[in-house]
Amino acid sequence: MKFVKRNLTLACAGVLALAACGGGDSGSGSMDKLGDGEGAVNLVAWAGYVEDGSTDPAVDWVTGFEAETGCQVNVKIGNTSDEMVELMQSGEYDAVSASGDATLRLIAGGDVAPVNTDLIPNYADVFDDLKNKLWNSKDGVAYGVPHGRGANVLVYNTEAGAAPDSITDMFESDSPYAGKISVYDSPIYIADAAIYLMATQPDLGITNPYALDQKQFDAAIAALESQKSIVSQYWALYTDQQASLEAGSVTLGTSWQVIVNLATANGAKIAATKTKEGATGWSDTWMISSKAKHPNCAYMWLNHIISPQANAAVAEWFGEAPSNSKSCELTADKNHCTTYHAGETDYWSDVWYWTTPTAECLDGREVECVPYTEWVNAWNKLRA
């Protein structure tokens, strides 16, 4: 689907609408009760998160929502977190499926509002280890609802040699995959270099890959500069890496499970694993704009997308662990939640979910850390 602007008679608009439409507390910026739907909800989402049957007639968790609520769903696909932040800053959208490298930027910029989880009944069934985390809350206040989660896996060509299990194969110059390595093209990938350094240079004292002081940050950039000589692809669009995996032009890379699934379905000789040193990952959060023109419909959408049925459908379609603990009973593949480690707390213990780096060190140290703006500058220079 493509986002369509509609000329609607708006019942409410702007930040004050949260109070006017729902009787919310204007001090907190969140609603205390729902009003009637406004007839539409405008979303920014990752591809595959908002499906109405147009991609595959059997894949549809939008049509029923529209019929039940009267909220017409319009969606704009965001290809990167940076693009999603820019779109939300425009004030044209009601809600966004933000990854952790965008959420704190949206909170700090005042672009999203706190959510009243009491108005989202399905929130009660979300896995506890996804609630009130650094990337989806601030000072104990929720700023959204968890959509799902996944580790950034290591994908490899099964015909290229022994199955790798270490992040070092992505960075060492003598990697057997040198020259055919695929890297995610984003400043947040600097965290992957930090995980590599946590394993290979423990004297640097890195304890959180998103909390890097200047010395640690410089070491991560140096590792990435060295890595460039063995990289053949930097990908931002998932379809680009998928095509390379299918063609065999890359034989090792940082990937998402959905890419692995799609490429495998098209015959790619690949498999994927989580590296033994741990991995970066993502837990996306549905957040509501502080300027939402359709706040009631936005709340209805948040409750719907984490309902057992819809969350099971999107998790299975996209290739991720659902956030709702009751979804595992409803997946068509009864092994889905086992495959994606949905309720395995130990599996996620060494997954470092994308989190926006801030000058205030996220690991609690009383030193200055390198903020995300500098991550962006350094990455752009690296890729120039």
Short mmCIF file of C-alpha atoms in Angstrom, two decimals:
data_model
loop_
_atom_site.label_atom_id
_atom_site.label_comp_id
_atom_site.label_asym_id
_atom_site.label_seq_id
_atom_site.Cartn_x
_atom_site.Cartn_y
_atom_site.Cartn_z
CA MET A 1 0.00 0.00 0.00
CA LYS A 2 1.04 3.58 -0.52
CA PHE A 3 0.25 6.45 1.76
CA VAL A 4 -2.65 8.52 0.49
CA LYS A 5 -3.37 11.99 1.83
CA ARG A 6 -7.06 12.44 2.49
CA ASN A 7 -9.11 15.58 2.99
CA LEU A 8 -10.89 14.66 6.17
CA THR A 9 -12.94 16.68 8.57
CA LEU A 10 -10.71 16.29 11.58
CA ALA A 11 -12.32 15.97 14.94
CA CYS A 12 -9.09 16.94 16.63
CA ALA A 13 -5.56 18.01 15.73
CA GLY A 14 -2.19 18.61 17.30
CA VAL A 15 -0.85 17.83 20.73
CA LEU A 16 -3.83 19.37 22.48
CA ALA A 17 -6.06 16.92 20.63
CA LEU A 18 -4.90 14.20 22.96
CA ALA A 19 -6.73 15.96 25.75
CA ALA A 20 -9.60 17.29 23.66
CA CYS A 21 -10.44 13.96 22.03
CA GLY A 22 -9.74 11.63 24.89
CA GLY A 23 -9.85 13.75 28.00
CA GLY A 24 -6.12 13.16 28.42
CA ASP A 25 -3.76 14.80 30.86
CA SER A 26 -2.17 17.67 28.97
CA GLY A 27 0.72 17.62 31.43
CA SER A 28 1.76 14.08 30.54
CA GLY A 29 0.74 14.35 26.90
CA SER A 30 -1.05 11.01 27.00
CA MET A 31 -4.75 10.15 26.89
CA ASP A 32 -6.82 8.88 29.81
CA LYS A 33 -9.72 7.55 27.76
CA LEU A 34 -10.49 6.80 24.14
CA GLY A 35 -12.95 8.72 22.05
CA ASP A 36 -14.50 7.76 18.73
CA GLY A 37 -12.22 6.97 15.83
CA GLU A 38 -11.50 9.82 13.45
CA GLY A 39 -11.95 7.72 10.30
CA ALA A 40 -8.31 7.23 9.36
CA VAL A 41 -4.83 6.54 10.71
CA ASN A 42 -1.65 7.49 8.85
CA LEU A 43 1.29 5.21 9.56
CA VAL A 44 5.02 5.07 8.87
CA ALA A 45 6.18 1.47 8.93
CA TRP A 46 8.79 -1.01 7.89
CA ALA A 47 7.88 -3.06 4.82
CA GLY A 48 5.83 -6.08 5.84
CA TYR A 49 4.41 -4.58 9.03
CA VAL A 50 1.11 -3.28 7.59
CA GLU A 51 -0.34 -5.81 5.16
CA ASP A 52 -3.84 -5.57 3.66
CA GLY A 53 -3.78 -8.50 1.25
CA SER A 54 -2.39 -6.53 -1.68
CA THR A 55 1.01 -8.22 -1.38
CA ASP A 56 -0.47 -11.66 -0.78
CA PRO A 57 -4.24 -12.22 -0.50
CA ALA A 58 -3.65 -14.57 2.42
CA VAL A 59 -1.68 -11.95 4.36
CA ASP A 60 -4.03 -9.34 5.79
CA TRP A 61 -4.36 -7.92 9.29
CA VAL A 62 -5.56 -4.50 8.12
CA THR A 63 -8.94 -5.13 6.48
CA GLY A 64 -10.52 -6.54 9.63
CA PHE A 65 -9.18 -3.65 11.69
CA GLU A 66 -10.69 -1.12 9.27
CA ALA A 67 -14.06 -2.87 9.34
CA GLU A 68 -14.11 -3.07 13.13
CA THR A 69 -12.94 0.46 13.90
CA GLY A 70 -13.86 2.53 10.84
CA CYS A 71 -10.24 3.73 10.75
CA GLN A 72 -8.92 3.68 7.17
CA VAL A 73 -5.26 2.63 7.28
CA ASN A 74 -2.84 4.62 5.12
CA VAL A 75 0.82 3.65 5.25
CA LYS A 76 4.11 5.11 4.07
CA ILE A 77 6.95 2.59 3.95
CA GLY A 78 10.11 3.84 5.64
CA ASN A 79 13.28 2.29 4.25
CA THR A 80 15.62 3.48 7.01
CA SER A 81 15.35 4.74 10.57
CA ASP A 82 16.65 8.14 9.50
CA GLU A 83 13.87 8.39 6.93
CA MET A 84 11.28 7.44 9.54
CA VAL A 85 12.49 10.15 11.90
CA GLU A 86 12.26 12.75 9.13
CA LEU A 87 8.76 11.61 8.20
CA MET A 88 7.55 11.80 11.79
CA GLN A 89 9.03 15.26 12.17
CA SER A 90 6.78 16.41 9.33
CA GLY A 91 3.69 16.03 11.52
CA GLU A 92 1.77 14.26 8.74
CA TYR A 93 1.70 10.84 10.38
CA ASP A 94 -0.06 9.47 13.43
CA ALA A 95 2.13 6.52 14.38
CA VAL A 96 5.40 4.82 13.47
CA SER A 97 7.02 1.41 13.88
CA ALA A 98 10.33 2.82 15.12
CA SER A 99 13.48 0.82 15.70
CA GLY A 100 15.69 1.56 18.67
CA ASP A 101 18.10 3.70 16.66
CA ALA A 102 15.18 6.11 16.10
CA THR A 103 13.06 5.95 19.24
CA LEU A 104 15.18 8.08 21.58
CA ARG A 105 15.62 10.67 18.85
CA LEU A 106 11.86 10.87 18.47
CA ILE A 107 11.37 11.14 22.23
CA ALA A 108 14.08 13.77 22.67
CA GLY A 109 12.72 15.80 19.77
CA GLY A 110 9.21 15.82 21.19
CA ASP A 111 7.94 14.11 18.05
CA VAL A 112 6.16 11.30 19.91
CA ALA A 113 3.93 11.32 22.97
CA PRO A 114 3.84 9.05 26.03
CA VAL A 115 1.24 6.31 25.72
CA ASN A 116 -1.28 5.28 28.33
CA THR A 117 -0.93 1.51 28.29
CA ASP A 118 -4.19 1.19 30.25
CA LEU A 119 -5.92 2.12 26.98
CA ILE A 120 -4.12 -0.72 25.20
CA PRO A 121 -5.52 -3.94 26.73
CA ASN A 122 -3.25 -6.25 24.74
CA TYR A 123 -0.19 -4.64 26.33
CA ALA A 124 -0.77 -6.85 29.38
CA ASP A 125 0.26 -9.92 27.36
CA VAL A 126 3.51 -8.47 25.97
CA PHE A 127 6.61 -10.33 27.15
CA ASP A 128 7.85 -8.63 30.32
CA ASP A 129 11.46 -8.41 29.10
CA LEU A 130 10.32 -6.07 26.30
CA LYS A 131 8.58 -3.54 28.53
CA ASN A 132 10.04 -0.30 29.94
CA LYS A 133 13.40 -0.60 28.23
CA LEU A 134 15.91 2.09 27.32
CA TRP A 135 14.67 2.26 23.73
CA ASN A 136 10.91 2.43 24.40
CA SER A 137 10.51 4.40 27.62
CA LYS A 138 11.89 7.36 29.53
CA ASP A 139 11.92 7.81 33.28
CA GLY A 140 9.59 4.85 33.66
CA VAL A 141 7.04 6.24 31.20
CA ALA A 142 6.16 4.11 28.17
CA TYR A 143 6.45 5.81 24.79
CA GLY A 144 4.99 2.99 22.75
CA VAL A 145 4.24 -0.70 22.54
CA PRO A 146 6.69 -3.43 21.46
CA HIS A 147 5.93 -4.85 18.03
CA GLY A 148 8.35 -7.79 17.89
CA ARG A 149 12.05 -8.51 18.03
CA GLY A 150 14.90 -10.17 16.24
CA ALA A 151 18.64 -10.61 16.38
CA ASN A 152 20.78 -9.29 13.54
CA VAL A 153 21.96 -12.65 12.33
CA LEU A 154 25.12 -13.78 10.55
CA VAL A 155 24.06 -15.12 7.16
CA TYR A 156 26.46 -17.33 5.22
CA ASN A 157 26.66 -19.36 2.03
CA THR A 158 26.47 -23.04 2.95
CA GLU A 159 28.65 -23.99 -0.01
CA ALA A 160 31.46 -21.57 0.86
CA GLY A 161 33.02 -23.63 3.63
CA ALA A 162 32.52 -24.53 7.26
CA ALA A 163 29.65 -22.80 9.01
CA PRO A 164 30.94 -19.66 10.78
CA ASP A 165 29.87 -18.79 14.32
CA SER A 166 32.03 -15.78 15.18
CA ILE A 167 31.79 -12.08 14.51
CA THR A 168 35.53 -12.10 13.83
CA ASP A 169 34.84 -13.50 10.37
CA MET A 170 33.18 -10.16 9.58
CA PHE A 171 36.23 -8.12 10.59
CA GLU A 172 39.50 -10.04 10.39
CA SER A 173 41.57 -9.47 7.26
CA ASP A 174 42.22 -13.20 6.87
CA SER A 175 38.53 -14.08 6.94
CA PRO A 176 37.79 -16.90 4.49
CA TYR A 177 34.93 -14.71 3.24
CA ALA A 178 37.11 -11.67 2.52
CA GLY A 179 35.94 -9.83 -0.57
CA LYS A 180 32.41 -11.22 -0.40
CA ILE A 181 31.18 -9.71 2.86
CA SER A 182 27.93 -7.74 3.17
CA VAL A 183 27.50 -5.00 5.81
CA TYR A 184 24.43 -3.07 6.93
CA ASP A 185 24.84 0.51 5.73
CA SER A 186 23.86 2.53 8.79
CA PRO A 187 25.59 4.45 11.57
CA ILE A 188 24.08 2.01 14.08
CA TYR A 189 26.37 -0.67 12.60
CA ILE A 190 29.17 0.94 14.59
CA ALA A 191 27.70 -1.04 17.51
CA ASP A 192 28.58 -4.28 15.70
CA ALA A 193 32.20 -3.14 15.61
CA ALA A 194 31.93 -2.43 19.33
CA ILE A 195 30.76 -6.00 19.98
CA TYR A 196 33.75 -7.23 17.98
CA LEU A 197 36.02 -5.13 20.19
CA MET A 198 34.31 -6.35 23.37
CA ALA A 199 35.44 -9.84 22.37
CA THR A 200 38.88 -9.08 20.94
CA GLN A 201 40.06 -5.99 22.89
CA PRO A 202 38.56 -6.32 26.38
CA ASP A 203 41.06 -3.79 27.75
CA LEU A 204 39.00 -1.07 26.07
CA GLY A 205 36.39 -1.68 28.75
CA ILE A 206 33.33 -1.60 26.49
CA THR A 207 30.32 -2.95 28.40
CA ASN A 208 27.54 -1.58 26.16
CA PRO A 209 28.05 -1.18 22.39
CA TYR A 210 25.85 1.95 22.37
CA ALA A 211 27.80 3.62 25.20
CA LEU A 212 31.20 4.47 23.76
CA ASP A 213 33.54 7.12 25.11
CA GLN A 214 35.84 8.82 22.63
CA LYS A 215 38.66 6.28 22.93
CA GLN A 216 36.27 3.36 22.50
CA PHE A 217 34.49 5.05 19.64
CA ASP A 218 37.75 5.77 17.82
CA ALA A 219 38.71 2.11 18.16
CA ALA A 220 35.39 1.04 16.67
CA ILE A 221 35.84 3.39 13.71
CA ALA A 222 39.37 2.05 13.21
CA ALA A 223 37.99 -1.50 13.08
CA LEU A 224 35.44 -0.43 10.49
CA GLU A 225 38.08 1.33 8.40
CA SER A 226 40.11 -1.86 8.41
CA GLN A 227 37.03 -3.92 7.55
CA LYS A 228 36.39 -1.91 4.38
CA SER A 229 39.08 -3.82 2.48
CA ILE A 230 37.18 -7.12 2.81
CA VAL A 231 33.64 -5.77 2.25
CA SER A 232 31.98 -6.08 -1.16
CA GLN A 233 28.55 -4.69 -0.28
CA TYR A 234 27.03 -2.10 2.03
CA TRP A 235 23.26 -2.53 1.93
CA ALA A 236 20.45 -0.31 3.17
CA LEU A 237 17.54 -1.79 1.21
CA TYR A 238 16.84 -5.38 2.24
CA THR A 239 16.14 -6.32 -1.38
CA ASP A 240 19.72 -5.43 -2.32
CA GLN A 241 21.21 -7.94 0.09
CA GLN A 242 18.60 -10.50 -0.82
CA ALA A 243 19.58 -10.26 -4.48
CA SER A 244 23.27 -10.63 -3.64
CA LEU A 245 22.65 -13.69 -1.50
CA GLU A 246 20.63 -15.28 -4.26
CA ALA A 247 23.31 -14.50 -6.82
CA GLY A 248 26.09 -15.79 -4.56
CA SER A 249 28.05 -12.55 -4.92
CA VAL A 250 28.21 -12.27 -1.14
CA THR A 251 28.91 -15.28 1.09
CA LEU A 252 28.83 -13.71 4.57
CA GLY A 253 26.96 -10.80 6.04
CA THR A 254 25.02 -9.13 8.79
CA SER A 255 21.37 -9.75 7.97
CA TRP A 256 17.75 -9.91 9.12
CA GLN A 257 15.89 -13.18 9.32
CA VAL A 258 13.30 -11.93 6.85
CA ILE A 259 16.02 -11.48 4.21
CA VAL A 260 17.28 -14.99 4.89
CA ASN A 261 13.75 -16.36 4.56
CA LEU A 262 13.07 -14.57 1.27
CA ALA A 263 16.40 -15.52 -0.29
CA THR A 264 16.08 -19.12 0.84
CA ALA A 265 12.61 -19.33 -0.69
CA ASN A 266 14.18 -18.26 -4.00
CA GLY A 267 16.81 -20.99 -3.84
CA ALA A 268 19.77 -19.29 -2.16
CA LYS A 269 22.15 -21.78 -0.53
CA ILE A 270 22.38 -19.98 2.79
CA ALA A 271 21.84 -20.38 6.51
CA ALA A 272 22.03 -18.01 9.47
CA THR A 273 23.13 -18.01 13.08
CA LYS A 274 23.67 -15.67 16.02
CA THR A 275 27.37 -15.14 16.62
CA LYS A 276 28.81 -16.61 19.80
CA GLU A 277 30.00 -13.19 20.97
CA GLY A 278 26.44 -11.89 20.96
CA ALA A 279 24.79 -9.67 18.41
CA THR A 280 22.99 -6.44 17.86
CA GLY A 281 19.25 -6.74 17.35
CA TRP A 282 16.02 -4.84 17.27
CA SER A 283 12.81 -4.52 19.18
CA ASP A 284 10.61 -2.19 17.19
CA THR A 285 8.15 0.08 18.98
CA TRP A 286 4.86 1.45 17.72
CA MET A 287 4.82 5.10 18.82
CA ILE A 288 2.19 7.83 18.50
CA SER A 289 2.99 11.27 17.13
CA SER A 290 2.73 14.20 19.51
CA LYS A 291 0.96 15.96 16.62
CA ALA A 292 -1.35 13.07 15.76
CA LYS A 293 -4.45 14.19 13.87
CA HIS A 294 -6.09 10.81 14.52
CA PRO A 295 -4.99 9.88 18.06
CA ASN A 296 -7.96 7.63 18.82
CA CYS A 297 -7.44 5.58 15.68
CA ALA A 298 -3.73 5.49 16.48
CA TYR A 299 -4.42 3.98 19.91
CA MET A 300 -6.78 1.49 18.31
CA TRP A 301 -4.05 0.50 15.85
CA LEU A 302 -1.47 0.02 18.62
CA ASN A 303 -3.83 -2.28 20.46
CA HIS A 304 -4.63 -4.18 17.27
CA ILE A 305 -1.08 -4.72 16.03
CA ILE A 306 -0.06 -6.34 19.34
CA SER A 307 -3.23 -8.41 19.60
CA PRO A 308 -2.53 -12.17 19.64
CA GLN A 309 -3.94 -12.70 16.16
CA ALA A 310 -2.40 -9.73 14.34
CA ASN A 311 0.93 -10.04 16.13
CA ALA A 312 1.15 -13.73 15.23
CA ALA A 313 0.41 -12.94 11.59
CA VAL A 314 2.95 -10.13 11.25
CA ALA A 315 5.65 -12.05 13.14
CA GLU A 316 5.26 -15.04 10.86
CA TRP A 317 5.11 -12.97 7.68
CA PHE A 318 8.08 -10.76 8.53
CA GLY A 319 10.24 -13.38 10.24
CA GLU A 320 10.56 -12.27 13.86
CA ALA A 321 9.59 -13.19 17.38
CA PRO A 322 6.17 -11.80 18.33
CA SER A 323 5.88 -9.43 21.27
CA ASN A 324 2.57 -10.88 22.52
CA SER A 325 3.08 -14.06 24.53
CA LYS A 326 -0.31 -15.40 23.39
CA SER A 327 0.62 -15.14 19.71
CA CYS A 328 2.70 -18.31 19.81
CA GLU A 329 -0.49 -20.39 20.02
CA LEU A 330 -1.83 -18.85 16.82
CA THR A 331 0.99 -19.08 14.28
CA ALA A 332 0.36 -21.34 11.29
CA ASP A 333 3.81 -22.85 11.82
CA LYS A 334 3.56 -24.27 15.34
CA ASN A 335 7.35 -24.17 15.61
CA HIS A 336 7.56 -20.47 14.75
CA CYS A 337 8.15 -19.21 18.28
CA THR A 338 10.70 -21.95 18.90
CA THR A 339 12.55 -21.03 15.72
CA TYR A 340 12.59 -17.35 16.67
CA HIS A 341 13.23 -17.93 20.39
CA ALA A 342 10.19 -15.85 21.31
CA GLY A 343 10.02 -16.68 25.01
CA GLU A 344 13.64 -17.73 25.59
CA THR A 345 15.00 -15.12 27.94
CA ASP A 346 18.50 -16.61 27.82
CA TYR A 347 18.66 -16.29 24.04
CA TRP A 348 18.07 -12.55 24.24
CA SER A 349 20.50 -12.00 27.11
CA ASP A 350 23.40 -11.22 24.73
CA VAL A 351 21.34 -9.45 22.07
CA TRP A 352 22.03 -5.72 22.21
CA TYR A 353 18.84 -4.11 20.92
CA TRP A 354 19.36 -1.01 18.81
CA THR A 355 19.34 2.01 21.10
CA THR A 356 20.11 5.61 20.17
CA PRO A 357 23.53 6.56 21.61
CA THR A 358 23.46 9.69 23.80
CA ALA A 359 26.09 11.94 25.36
CA GLU A 360 24.92 10.66 28.74
CA CYS A 361 26.48 7.21 28.76
CA LEU A 362 23.80 4.53 28.66
CA ASP A 363 25.98 2.23 30.78
CA GLY A 364 25.81 4.62 33.73
CA ARG A 365 29.40 5.88 33.61
CA GLU A 366 29.92 9.48 34.65
CA VAL A 367 31.87 10.35 31.53
CA GLU A 368 30.75 11.77 28.22
CA CYS A 369 29.88 9.29 25.53
CA VAL A 370 29.76 9.93 21.80
CA PRO A 371 26.18 10.90 20.80
CA TYR A 372 24.38 9.59 17.74
CA THR A 373 24.99 12.75 15.73
CA GLU A 374 28.70 11.95 15.83
CA TRP A 375 28.00 8.35 14.88
CA VAL A 376 26.26 9.70 11.79
CA ASN A 377 29.15 12.02 10.95
CA ALA A 378 31.73 9.30 11.38
CA TRP A 379 29.74 6.80 9.31
CA ASN A 380 29.23 9.28 6.49
CA LYS A 381 32.97 9.98 6.45
CA LEU A 382 33.72 6.25 6.50
CA ARG A 383 31.42 5.65 3.55
CA ALA A 384 32.50 8.68 1.52
#
